[in-house]
Coordinates of C-alpha atoms (C1' of nucleotides) in Angstrom, one line a residue:
Chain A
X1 CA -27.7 -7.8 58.1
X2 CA -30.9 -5.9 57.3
X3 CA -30.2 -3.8 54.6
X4 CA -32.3 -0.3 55.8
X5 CA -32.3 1.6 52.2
X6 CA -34.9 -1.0 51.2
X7 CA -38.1 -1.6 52.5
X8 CA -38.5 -5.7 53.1
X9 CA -40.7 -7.8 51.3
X10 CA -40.4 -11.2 50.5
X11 CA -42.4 -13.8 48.8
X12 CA -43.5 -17.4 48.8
X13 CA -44.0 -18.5 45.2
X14 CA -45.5 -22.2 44.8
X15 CA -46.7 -23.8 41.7
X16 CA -49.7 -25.5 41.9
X17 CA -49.2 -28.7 40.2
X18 CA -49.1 -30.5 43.6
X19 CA -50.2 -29.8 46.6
X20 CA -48.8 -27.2 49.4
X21 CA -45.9 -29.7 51.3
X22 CA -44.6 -29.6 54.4
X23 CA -41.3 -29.0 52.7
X24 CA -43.3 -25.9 50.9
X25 CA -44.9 -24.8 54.3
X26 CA -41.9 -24.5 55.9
X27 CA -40.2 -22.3 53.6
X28 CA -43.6 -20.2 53.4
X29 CA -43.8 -20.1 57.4
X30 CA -39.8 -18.8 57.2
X31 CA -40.5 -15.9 55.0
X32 CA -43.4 -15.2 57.0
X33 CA -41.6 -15.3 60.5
X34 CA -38.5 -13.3 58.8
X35 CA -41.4 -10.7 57.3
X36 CA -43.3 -10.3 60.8
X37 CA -40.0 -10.2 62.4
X38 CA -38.6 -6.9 60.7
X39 CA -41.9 -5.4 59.9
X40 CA -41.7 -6.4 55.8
X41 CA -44.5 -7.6 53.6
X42 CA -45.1 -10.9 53.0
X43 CA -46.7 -11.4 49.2
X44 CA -48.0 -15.0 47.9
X45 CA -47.6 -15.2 44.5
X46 CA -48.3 -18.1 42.1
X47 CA -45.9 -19.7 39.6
X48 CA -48.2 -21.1 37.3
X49 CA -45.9 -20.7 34.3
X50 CA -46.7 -24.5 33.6
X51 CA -50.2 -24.8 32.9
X52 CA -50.4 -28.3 32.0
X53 CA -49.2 -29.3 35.2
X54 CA -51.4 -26.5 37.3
X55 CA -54.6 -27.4 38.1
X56 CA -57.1 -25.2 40.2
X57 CA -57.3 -27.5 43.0
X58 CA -53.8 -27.6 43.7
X59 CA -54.1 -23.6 43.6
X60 CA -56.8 -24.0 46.2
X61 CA -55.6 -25.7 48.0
X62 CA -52.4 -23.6 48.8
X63 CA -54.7 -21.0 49.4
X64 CA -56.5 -23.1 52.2
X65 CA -53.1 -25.1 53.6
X66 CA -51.8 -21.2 53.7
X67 CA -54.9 -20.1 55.6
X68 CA -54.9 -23.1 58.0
X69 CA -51.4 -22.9 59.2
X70 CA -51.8 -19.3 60.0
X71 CA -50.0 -17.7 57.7
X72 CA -51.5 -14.6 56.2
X73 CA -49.8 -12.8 53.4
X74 CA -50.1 -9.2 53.0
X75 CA -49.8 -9.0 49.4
X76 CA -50.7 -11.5 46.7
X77 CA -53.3 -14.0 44.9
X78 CA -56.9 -13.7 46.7
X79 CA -56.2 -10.6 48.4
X80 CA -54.7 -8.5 45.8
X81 CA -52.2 -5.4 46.3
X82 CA -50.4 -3.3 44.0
X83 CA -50.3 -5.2 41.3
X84 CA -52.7 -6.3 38.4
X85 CA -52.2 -9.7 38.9
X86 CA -50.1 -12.2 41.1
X87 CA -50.3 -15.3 38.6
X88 CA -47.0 -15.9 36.3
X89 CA -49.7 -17.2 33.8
X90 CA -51.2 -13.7 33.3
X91 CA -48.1 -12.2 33.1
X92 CA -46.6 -13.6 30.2
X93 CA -46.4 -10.5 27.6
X94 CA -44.2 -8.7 30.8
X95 CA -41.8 -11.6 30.7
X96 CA -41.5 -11.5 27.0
X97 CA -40.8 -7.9 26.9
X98 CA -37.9 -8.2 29.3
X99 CA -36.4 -11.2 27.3
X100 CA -37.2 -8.6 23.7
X101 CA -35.6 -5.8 26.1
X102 CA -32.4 -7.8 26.7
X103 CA -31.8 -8.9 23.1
X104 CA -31.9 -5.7 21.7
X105 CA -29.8 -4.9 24.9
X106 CA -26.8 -7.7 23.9
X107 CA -27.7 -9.3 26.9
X108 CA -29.5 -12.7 25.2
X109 CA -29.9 -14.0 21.5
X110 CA -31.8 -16.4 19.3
X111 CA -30.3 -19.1 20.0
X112 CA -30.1 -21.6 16.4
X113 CA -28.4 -24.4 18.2
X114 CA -29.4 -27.9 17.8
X115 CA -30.2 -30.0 20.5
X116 CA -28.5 -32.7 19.3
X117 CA -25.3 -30.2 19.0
X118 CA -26.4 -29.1 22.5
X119 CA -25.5 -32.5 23.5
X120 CA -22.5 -33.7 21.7
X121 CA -21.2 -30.2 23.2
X122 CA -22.2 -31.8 26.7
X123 CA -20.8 -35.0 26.4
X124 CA -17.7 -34.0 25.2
X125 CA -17.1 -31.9 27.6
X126 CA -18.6 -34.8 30.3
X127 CA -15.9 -37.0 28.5
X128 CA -12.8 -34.4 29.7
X129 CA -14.0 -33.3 32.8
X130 CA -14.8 -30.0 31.9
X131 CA -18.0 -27.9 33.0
X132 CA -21.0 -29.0 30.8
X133 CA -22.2 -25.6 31.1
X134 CA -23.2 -24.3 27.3
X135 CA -20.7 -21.3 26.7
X136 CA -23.1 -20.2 23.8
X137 CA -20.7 -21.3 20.8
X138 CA -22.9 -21.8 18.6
X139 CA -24.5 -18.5 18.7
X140 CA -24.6 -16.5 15.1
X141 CA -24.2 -13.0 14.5
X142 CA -27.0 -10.7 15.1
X143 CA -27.7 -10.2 11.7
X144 CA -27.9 -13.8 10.6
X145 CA -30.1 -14.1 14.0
X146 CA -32.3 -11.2 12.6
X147 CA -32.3 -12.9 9.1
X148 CA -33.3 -16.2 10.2
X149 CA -35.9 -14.7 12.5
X150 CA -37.6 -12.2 10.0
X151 CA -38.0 -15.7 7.6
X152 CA -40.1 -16.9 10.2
X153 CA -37.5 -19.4 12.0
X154 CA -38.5 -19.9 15.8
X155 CA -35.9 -20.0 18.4
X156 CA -35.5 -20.0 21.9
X157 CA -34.0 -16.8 23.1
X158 CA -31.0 -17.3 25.8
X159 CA -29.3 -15.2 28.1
X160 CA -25.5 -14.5 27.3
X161 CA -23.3 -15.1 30.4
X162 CA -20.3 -12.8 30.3
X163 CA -17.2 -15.0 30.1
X164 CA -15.0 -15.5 31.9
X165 CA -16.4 -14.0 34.7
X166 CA -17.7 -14.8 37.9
X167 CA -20.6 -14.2 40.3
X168 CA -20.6 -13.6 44.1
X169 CA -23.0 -13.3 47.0
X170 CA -23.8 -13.8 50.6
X171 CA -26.2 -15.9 51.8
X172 CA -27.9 -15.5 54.7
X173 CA -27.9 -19.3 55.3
X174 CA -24.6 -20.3 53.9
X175 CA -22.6 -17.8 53.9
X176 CA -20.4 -16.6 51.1
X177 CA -21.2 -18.2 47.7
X178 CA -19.3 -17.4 44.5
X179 CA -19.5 -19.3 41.1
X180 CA -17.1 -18.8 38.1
X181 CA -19.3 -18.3 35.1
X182 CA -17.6 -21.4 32.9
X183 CA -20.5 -23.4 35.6
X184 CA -23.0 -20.9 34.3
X185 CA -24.9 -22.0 31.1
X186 CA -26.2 -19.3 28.5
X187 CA -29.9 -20.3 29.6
X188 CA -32.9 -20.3 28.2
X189 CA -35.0 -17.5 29.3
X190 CA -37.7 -17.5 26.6
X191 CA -38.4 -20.7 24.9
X192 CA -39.1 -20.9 20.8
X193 CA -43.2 -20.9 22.2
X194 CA -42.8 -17.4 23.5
X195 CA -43.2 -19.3 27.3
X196 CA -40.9 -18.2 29.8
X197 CA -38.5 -20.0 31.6
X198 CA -38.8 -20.4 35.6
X199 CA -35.4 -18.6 35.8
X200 CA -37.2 -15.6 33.7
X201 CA -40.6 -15.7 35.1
X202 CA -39.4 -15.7 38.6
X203 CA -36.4 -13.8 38.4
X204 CA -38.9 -10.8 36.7
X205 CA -41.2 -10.9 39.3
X206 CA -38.6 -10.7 41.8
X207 CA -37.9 -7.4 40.4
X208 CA -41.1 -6.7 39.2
X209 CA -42.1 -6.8 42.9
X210 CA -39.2 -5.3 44.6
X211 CA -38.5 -8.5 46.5
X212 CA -35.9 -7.6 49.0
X213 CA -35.2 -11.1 50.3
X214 CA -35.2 -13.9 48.3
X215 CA -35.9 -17.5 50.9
X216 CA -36.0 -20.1 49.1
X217 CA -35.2 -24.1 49.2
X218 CA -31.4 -25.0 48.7
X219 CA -32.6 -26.7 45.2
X220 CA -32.4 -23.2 43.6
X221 CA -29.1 -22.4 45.3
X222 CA -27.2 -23.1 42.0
X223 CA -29.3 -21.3 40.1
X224 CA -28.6 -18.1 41.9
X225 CA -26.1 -16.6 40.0
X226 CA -28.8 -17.1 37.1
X227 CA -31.3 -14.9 38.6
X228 CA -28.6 -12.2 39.9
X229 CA -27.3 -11.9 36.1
X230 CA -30.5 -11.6 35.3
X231 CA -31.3 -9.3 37.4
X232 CA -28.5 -6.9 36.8
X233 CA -29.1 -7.1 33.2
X234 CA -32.5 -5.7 33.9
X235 CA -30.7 -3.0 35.5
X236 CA -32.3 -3.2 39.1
X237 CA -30.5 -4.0 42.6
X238 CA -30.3 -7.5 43.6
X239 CA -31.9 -9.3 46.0
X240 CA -30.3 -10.8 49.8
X241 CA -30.8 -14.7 49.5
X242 CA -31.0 -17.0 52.3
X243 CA -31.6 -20.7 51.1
X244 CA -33.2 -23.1 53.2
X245 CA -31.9 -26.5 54.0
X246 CA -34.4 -29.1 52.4
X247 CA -36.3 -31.5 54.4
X248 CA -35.2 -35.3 53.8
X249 CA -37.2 -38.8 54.2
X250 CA -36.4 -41.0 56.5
X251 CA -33.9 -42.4 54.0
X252 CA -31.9 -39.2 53.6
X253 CA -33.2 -38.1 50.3
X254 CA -35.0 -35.2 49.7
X255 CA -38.5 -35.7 51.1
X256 CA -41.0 -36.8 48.3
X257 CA -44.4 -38.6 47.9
X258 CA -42.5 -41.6 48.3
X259 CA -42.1 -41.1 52.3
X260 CA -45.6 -41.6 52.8
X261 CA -47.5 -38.3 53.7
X262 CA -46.3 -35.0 52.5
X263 CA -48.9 -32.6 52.0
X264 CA -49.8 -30.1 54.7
X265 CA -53.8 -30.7 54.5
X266 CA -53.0 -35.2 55.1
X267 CA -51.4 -33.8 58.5
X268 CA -54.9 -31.7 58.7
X269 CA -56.6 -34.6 57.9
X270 CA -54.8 -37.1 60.1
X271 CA -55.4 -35.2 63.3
X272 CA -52.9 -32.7 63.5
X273 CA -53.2 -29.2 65.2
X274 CA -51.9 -26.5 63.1
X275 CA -50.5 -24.9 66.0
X276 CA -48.6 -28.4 66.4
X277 CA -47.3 -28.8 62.6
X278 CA -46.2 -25.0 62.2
X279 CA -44.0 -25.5 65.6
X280 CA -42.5 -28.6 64.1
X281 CA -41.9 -27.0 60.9
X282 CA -40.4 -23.9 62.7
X283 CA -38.2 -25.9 65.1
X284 CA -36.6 -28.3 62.4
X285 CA -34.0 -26.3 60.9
X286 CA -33.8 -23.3 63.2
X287 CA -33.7 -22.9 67.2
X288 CA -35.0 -20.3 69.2
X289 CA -31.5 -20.0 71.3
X290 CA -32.7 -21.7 74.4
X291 CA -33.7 -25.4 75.1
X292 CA -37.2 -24.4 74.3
X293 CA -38.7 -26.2 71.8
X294 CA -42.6 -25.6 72.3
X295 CA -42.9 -21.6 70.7
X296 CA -46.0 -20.1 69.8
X297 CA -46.2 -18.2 66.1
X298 CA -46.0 -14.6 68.3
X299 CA -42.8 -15.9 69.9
X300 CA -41.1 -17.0 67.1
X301 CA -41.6 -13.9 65.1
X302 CA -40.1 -12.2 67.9
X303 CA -37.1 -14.7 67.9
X304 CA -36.7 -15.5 64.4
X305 CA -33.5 -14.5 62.3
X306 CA -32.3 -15.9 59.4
X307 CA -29.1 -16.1 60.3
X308 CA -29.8 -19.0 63.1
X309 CA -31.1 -21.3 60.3
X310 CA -29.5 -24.7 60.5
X311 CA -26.9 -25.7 57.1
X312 CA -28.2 -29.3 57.7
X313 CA -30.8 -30.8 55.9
X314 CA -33.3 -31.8 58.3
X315 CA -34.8 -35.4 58.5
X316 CA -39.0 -34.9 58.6
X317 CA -39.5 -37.0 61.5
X318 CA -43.7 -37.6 62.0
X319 CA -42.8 -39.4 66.1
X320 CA -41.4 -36.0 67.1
X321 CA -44.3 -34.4 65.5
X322 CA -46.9 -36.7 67.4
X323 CA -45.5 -36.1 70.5
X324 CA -45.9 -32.0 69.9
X325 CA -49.3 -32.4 69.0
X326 CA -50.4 -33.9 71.7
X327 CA -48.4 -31.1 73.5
X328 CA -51.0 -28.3 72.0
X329 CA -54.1 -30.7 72.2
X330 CA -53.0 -31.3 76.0
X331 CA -53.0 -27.2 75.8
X332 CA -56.4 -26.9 74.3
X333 CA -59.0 -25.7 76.2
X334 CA -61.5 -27.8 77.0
X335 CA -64.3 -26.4 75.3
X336 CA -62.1 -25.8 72.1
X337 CA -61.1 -29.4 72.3
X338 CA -64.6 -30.2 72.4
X339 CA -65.1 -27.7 69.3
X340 CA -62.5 -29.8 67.2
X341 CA -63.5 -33.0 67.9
X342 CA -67.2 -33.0 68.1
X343 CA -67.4 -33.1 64.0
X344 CA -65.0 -35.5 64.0
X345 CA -67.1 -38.2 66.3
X346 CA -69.9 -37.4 64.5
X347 CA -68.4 -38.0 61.4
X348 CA -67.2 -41.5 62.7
X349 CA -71.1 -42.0 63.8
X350 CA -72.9 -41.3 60.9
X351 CA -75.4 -39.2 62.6
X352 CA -75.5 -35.6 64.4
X353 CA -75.1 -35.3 68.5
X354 CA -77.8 -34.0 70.2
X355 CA -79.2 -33.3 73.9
X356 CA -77.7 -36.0 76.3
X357 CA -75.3 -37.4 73.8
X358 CA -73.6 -33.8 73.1
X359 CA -73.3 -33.6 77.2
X360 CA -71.7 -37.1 77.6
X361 CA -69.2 -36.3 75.2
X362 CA -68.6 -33.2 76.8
X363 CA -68.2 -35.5 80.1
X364 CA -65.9 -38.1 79.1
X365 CA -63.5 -35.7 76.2
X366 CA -61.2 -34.6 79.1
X367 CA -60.2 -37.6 79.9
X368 CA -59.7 -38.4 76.1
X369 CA -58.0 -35.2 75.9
X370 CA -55.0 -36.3 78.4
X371 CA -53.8 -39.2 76.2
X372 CA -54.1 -37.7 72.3
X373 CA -51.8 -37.4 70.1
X374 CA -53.5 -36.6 66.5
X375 CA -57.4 -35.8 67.2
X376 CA -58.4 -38.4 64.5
X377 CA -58.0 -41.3 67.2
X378 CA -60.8 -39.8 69.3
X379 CA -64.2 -41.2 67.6
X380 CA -62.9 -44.6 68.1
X381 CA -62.1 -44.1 71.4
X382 CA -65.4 -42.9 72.2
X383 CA -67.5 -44.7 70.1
X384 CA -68.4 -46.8 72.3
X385 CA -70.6 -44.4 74.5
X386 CA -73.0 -43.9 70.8
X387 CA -74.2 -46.5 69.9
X388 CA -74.3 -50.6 70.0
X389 CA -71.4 -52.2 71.6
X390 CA -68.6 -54.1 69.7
X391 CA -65.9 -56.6 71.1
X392 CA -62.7 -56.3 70.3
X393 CA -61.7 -59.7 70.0
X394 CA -58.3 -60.0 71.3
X395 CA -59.3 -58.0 74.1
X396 CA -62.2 -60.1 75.1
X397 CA -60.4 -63.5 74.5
X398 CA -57.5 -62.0 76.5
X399 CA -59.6 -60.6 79.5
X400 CA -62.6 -62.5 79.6
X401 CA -61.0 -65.6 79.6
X402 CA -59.3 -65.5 82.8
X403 CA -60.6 -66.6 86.0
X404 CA -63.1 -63.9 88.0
X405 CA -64.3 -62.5 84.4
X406 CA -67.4 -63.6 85.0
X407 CA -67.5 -63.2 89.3
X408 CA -66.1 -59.5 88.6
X409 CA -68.7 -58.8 85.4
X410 CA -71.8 -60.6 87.6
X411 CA -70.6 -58.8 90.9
X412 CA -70.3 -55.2 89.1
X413 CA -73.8 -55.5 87.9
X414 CA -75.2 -56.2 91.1
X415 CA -73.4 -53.6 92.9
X416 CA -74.3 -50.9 90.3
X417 CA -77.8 -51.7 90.3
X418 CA -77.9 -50.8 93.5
X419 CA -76.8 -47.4 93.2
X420 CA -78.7 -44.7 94.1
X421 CA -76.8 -42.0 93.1
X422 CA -75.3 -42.3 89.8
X423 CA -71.2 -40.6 89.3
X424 CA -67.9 -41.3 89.2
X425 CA -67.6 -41.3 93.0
X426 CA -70.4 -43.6 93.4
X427 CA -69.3 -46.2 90.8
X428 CA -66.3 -46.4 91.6
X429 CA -67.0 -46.4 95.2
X430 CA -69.4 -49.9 94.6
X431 CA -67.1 -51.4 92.7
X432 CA -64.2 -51.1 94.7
X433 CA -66.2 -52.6 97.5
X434 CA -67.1 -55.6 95.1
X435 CA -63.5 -56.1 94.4
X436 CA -63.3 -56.3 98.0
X437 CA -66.1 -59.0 98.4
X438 CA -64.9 -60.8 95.8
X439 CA -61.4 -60.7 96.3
X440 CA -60.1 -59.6 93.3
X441 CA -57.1 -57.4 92.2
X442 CA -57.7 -54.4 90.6
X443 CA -56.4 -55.0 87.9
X444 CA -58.5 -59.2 87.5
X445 CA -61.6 -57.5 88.8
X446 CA -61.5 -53.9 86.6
X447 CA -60.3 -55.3 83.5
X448 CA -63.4 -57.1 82.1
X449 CA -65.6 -54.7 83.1
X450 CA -64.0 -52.5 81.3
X451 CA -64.2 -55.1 78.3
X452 CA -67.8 -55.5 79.0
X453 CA -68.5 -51.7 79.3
X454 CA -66.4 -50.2 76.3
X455 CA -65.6 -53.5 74.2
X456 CA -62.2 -53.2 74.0
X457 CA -59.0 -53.7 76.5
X458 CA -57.8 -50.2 75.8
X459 CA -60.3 -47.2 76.6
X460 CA -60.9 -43.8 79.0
X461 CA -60.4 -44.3 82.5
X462 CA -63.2 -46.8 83.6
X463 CA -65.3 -45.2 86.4
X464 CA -65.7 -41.9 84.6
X465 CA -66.4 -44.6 81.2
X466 CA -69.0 -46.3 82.9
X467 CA -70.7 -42.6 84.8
X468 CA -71.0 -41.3 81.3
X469 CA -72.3 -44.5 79.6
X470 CA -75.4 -43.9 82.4
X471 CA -76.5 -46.7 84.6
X472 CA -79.1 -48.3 82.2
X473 CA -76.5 -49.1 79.2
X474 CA -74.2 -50.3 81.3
X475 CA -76.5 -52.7 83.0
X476 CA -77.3 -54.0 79.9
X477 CA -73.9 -54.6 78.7
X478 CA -72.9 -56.4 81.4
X479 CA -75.8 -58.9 81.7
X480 CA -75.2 -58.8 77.7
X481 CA -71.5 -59.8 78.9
X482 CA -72.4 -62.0 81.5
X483 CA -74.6 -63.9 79.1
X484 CA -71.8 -64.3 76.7
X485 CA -69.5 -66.0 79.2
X486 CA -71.8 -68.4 80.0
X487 CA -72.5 -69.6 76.6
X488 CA -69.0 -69.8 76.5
X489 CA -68.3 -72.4 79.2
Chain B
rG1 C1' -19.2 -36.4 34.9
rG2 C1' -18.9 -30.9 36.4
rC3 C1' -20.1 -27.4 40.1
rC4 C1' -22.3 -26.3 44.8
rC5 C1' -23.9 -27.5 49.8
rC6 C1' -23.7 -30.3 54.3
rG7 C1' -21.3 -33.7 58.1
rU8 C1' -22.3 -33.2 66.9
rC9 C1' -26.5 -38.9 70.1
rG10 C1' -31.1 -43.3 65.8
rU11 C1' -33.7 -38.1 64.7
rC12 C1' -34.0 -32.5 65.4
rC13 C1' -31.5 -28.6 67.7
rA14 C1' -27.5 -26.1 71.2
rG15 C1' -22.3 -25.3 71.0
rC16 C1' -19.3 -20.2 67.3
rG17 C1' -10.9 -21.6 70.8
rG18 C1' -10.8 -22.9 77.2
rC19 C1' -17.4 -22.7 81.0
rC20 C1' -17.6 -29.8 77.1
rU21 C1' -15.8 -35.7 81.7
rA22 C1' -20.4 -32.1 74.9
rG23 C1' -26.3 -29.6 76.7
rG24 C1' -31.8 -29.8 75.5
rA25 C1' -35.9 -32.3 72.8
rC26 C1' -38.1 -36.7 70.4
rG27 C1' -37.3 -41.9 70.4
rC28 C1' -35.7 -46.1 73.2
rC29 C1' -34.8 -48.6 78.1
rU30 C1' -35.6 -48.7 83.7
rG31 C1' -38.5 -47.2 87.8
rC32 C1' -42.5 -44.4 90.2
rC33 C1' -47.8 -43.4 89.7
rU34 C1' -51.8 -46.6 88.1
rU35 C1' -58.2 -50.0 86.7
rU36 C1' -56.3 -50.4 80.7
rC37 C1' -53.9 -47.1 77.3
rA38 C1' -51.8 -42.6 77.7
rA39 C1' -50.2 -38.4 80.3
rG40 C1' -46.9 -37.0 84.3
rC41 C1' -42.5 -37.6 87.2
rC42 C1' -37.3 -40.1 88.3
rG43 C1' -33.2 -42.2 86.2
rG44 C1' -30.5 -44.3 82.1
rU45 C1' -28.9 -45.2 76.8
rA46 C1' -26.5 -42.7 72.9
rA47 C1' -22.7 -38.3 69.1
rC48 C1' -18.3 -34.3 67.8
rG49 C1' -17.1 -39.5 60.3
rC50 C1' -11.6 -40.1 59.6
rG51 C1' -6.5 -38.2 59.0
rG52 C1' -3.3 -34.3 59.2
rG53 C1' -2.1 -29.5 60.8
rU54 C1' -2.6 -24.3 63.5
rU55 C1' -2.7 -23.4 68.9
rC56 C1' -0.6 -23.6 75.6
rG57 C1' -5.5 -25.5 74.4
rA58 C1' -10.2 -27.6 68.9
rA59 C1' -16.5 -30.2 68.4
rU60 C1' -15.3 -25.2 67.4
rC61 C1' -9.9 -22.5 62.7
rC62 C1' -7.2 -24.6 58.1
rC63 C1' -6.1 -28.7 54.6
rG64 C1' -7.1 -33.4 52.9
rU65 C1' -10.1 -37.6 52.9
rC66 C1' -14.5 -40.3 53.3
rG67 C1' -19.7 -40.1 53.4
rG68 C1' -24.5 -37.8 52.4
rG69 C1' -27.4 -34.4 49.5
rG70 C1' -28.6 -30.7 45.6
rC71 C1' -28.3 -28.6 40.7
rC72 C1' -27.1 -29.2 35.6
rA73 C1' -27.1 -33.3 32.1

RNA sequence: GGCCCCGUCGUCCAGCGGCCUAGGACGCCUGCCUUUCAAGCCGGUAACGCGGGUUCGAAUCCCGUCGGGGCCA
């Protein structure tokens, strides 16, 4: 499968007029893994052939999605390499020389056609079933071409598709692939504005950069035989292609804005571990053999082959992705779990941690860490060791109205006042024993402190809660608790 | 409309002629654990789109059909 005459490098060539998807990530992530795997050089180049559309933050921020997900490219925009430049956009005069190069070679022509007899050729031949491919029969002579040309007519120049003929290759994901050439329009390679076409621009590059392996989305599978021609007619060796399954919404469409969040940095910003996302990514369309499913980056380029990629188009589905994250935050250290959350809480405070209010954190996260799934649910789960204390409504009317609220939230204080030595042990050693004088479940007798305590129904275990809130706050809340139940009655 | 691709549990993946009364994971549903929520553990639910072939034998090969998707327009 691995073709040894020819060293392997492949490349990952966005255009930034969006942002880096997960759609885009996983195809970049592929090339990667198949690169690492056999040794090759991964380059990151940048189709920016459309410049209205391009913007520099949506080139940036490819650049930092790239960075964050761990893939590093060897060759390419920001870290340079062998060639001048890795933008399409400052490559234009190359890609016009190739398309001069192939008109004097026969290989394209001006092309004078219309494009209103561009489309009565279409729907006419829409109208009997035929291909809608243009066969180029409206193309004139060289000479007329040359005439029309030197009078200072503009026309788009267009590759001439040998006919009949027919193009063949194997991919590395589907298999054998051949297309008659009557599919095949004569396309546009260079349009009347001297811009090149993304079948030109790429395809050059390709060879420009002796790409050896061309992985790409299935949306360019069709265009193949385009970029092989093309290819050819420059007179270099062709490329292996593998083309990727696409990802699909929910729906079964290919994935789009429309499906909510698709950009790699809103998983960044929702909370997800890149670890996490890049496992997901990697385990949607292909399978490292066995029934694992949870790979590290070093274990998959071991593992990876291009051959094992799935046909199917894969459905992006975020659950499955929740439940691996909290997988790798579960696996975090707890000091690095500290590290990434930390900002995040302050963030959610307003304010800097400092001294004692660094170490509580540090004291209650672990417990936090056990039940994450996406890091950006933390600050409110801690919130409420930072600052004043806020009921959740439902919580309160749903605990605090029962019967013992006010025996369990009375009794607690008392028994923690007590206290002389302040921990988990302790605490939870008084008020078990006041559930015991007081007779109350667990459960009747735990719930509103925890309500009182933390404001909310749902929170970290309550013992180590209440050691890390310190025994003056927590006194406080409760008499503040106590004194709202009793205005209540 | 033309061409191309795909078709195994709701979702992702395994399966590449007999090991399949189809396996794993997420989800979902029980139960256990339990101070809440999670996590963890136990068990369960659920699929080879359909129809023809080929073969002793098909989820696996072939044909058709239906369905989904992509590209061109």
């Amino acid at each position: 499968m691995i073709d040894a005459s020819r060293p392997i490098r492949v490349r990952f060539a966005p255009s930034p007029t969006g942002y880096l998807h997960v759609g885009g990530g996983r195809t970049a992530l592929y090339n990667w893994l198949f690169a690492r795997r056999y040794g090759g050089t991964f380059i990151l180049r940048s189709d920016d052939t459309d410049r209205e559309r391009s913007t520099d933050e949506f080139a940036a921020d490819i650049i930092e999605s790239m960075r964050w997900l761990g893939l590093d490219w060897d060759e390419g925009i920001e870290v340079g390499g062998p060639q001048p430049t890795y933008h399409q956009s400052e490559r234009f005069a190359r890609y016009q020389a190739v398309a001069h190069q192939l008109l004097a070679d026969g290989r394209a022509y001006y092309s004078f056609a219309s494009p209103e007899q561009l489309d009565t050729f279409r729907k006419e031949a829409q109208a009997a079933g035929l291909p809608p491919a243009y066969d180029g029969r409206f193309r004139v002579d060289a000479d007329e071409a040359a005439r029309r040309i030197a009078a200072g007519e503009r026309a788009p120049i267009r590759f001439a598709v040998e006919r009949p003929g027919v193009t063949e290759f194997a991919d590395l994901v589907r298999g054998d692939m051949r297309f008659e050439h009557v599919q095949v329009d004569d396309f546009v390679i260079l349009r009347s504005d001297g811009s090149p076409t993304y079948h030109l621009a790429s395809t050059v590059d390709d060879v420009d950069f002796d790409i050896s392996h061309v992985v790409r989305g299935e949306d360019l599978l069709s265009s193949t035989p385009k970029h092989i021609l093309l290819t050819e007619a420059m007179g270099s060796a062709r490329a292996t292609y593998a083309h990727l399954p696409l990802l699909r919404g929910p729906d079964g469409a290919k994935l789009s804005k429309r499906h909510g969040h698709t950009s790699i940095n809103s998983y960044r910003d929702a909370g997800f571990l890149a670890e996490a996302l890049r496992n997901y990514l990697a385990i949607l369309s292909w399978s490292p053999g066995d029934d694992e499913e949870i790979v590290s980056l070093a274990d998959m380029a071991d593992r990876f082959e291009l051959t094992d990629v799935s046909k199917n188009p894969a459905v992006f589905d975020v659950t499955k992705l929740e439940w691996m994250n909290g997988v790798y935050i579960r696996e975090l250290s707890g000091d690095g779990f500290v590290g990434r959350v930390r900002a995040l809480v302050e963030a959610d405070l307003g304010r800097e941690l400092a001294g004692d209010d660094v170490r509580t954190l540090e004291e209650i996260l672990p417990h936090v860490q056990e039940r994450a799934k996406v890091l950006t649910e933390i600050p409110e789960q801690v919130r409420f060791l930072f600052g004043d204390i806020t009921y959740d409504e439902t919580s309160w009317d749903k605990v605090m109205r029962k019967d013992g609220a006010d025996v369990a939230v009375a009794g607690a204080s008392e028994a923690l006042d007590q206290l002389s030595e302040w921990s988990i042990e302790a605490v939870e050693g008084a008020l078990r024993a006041m559930l015991e004088t007081h007779e109350l479940s667990a459960r009747k007798g735990l719930q509103p402190l925890r309500v009182a305590v933390t404001g909310s129904s749902i929170s970290p275990p309550l013992f180590e809660s209440i050691a890390a809130l310190g025994r003056d706050r927590t006194l406080e809340r409760l008499s503040a608790a106590s004194a709202k139940l009793a205005e209540a009655m």
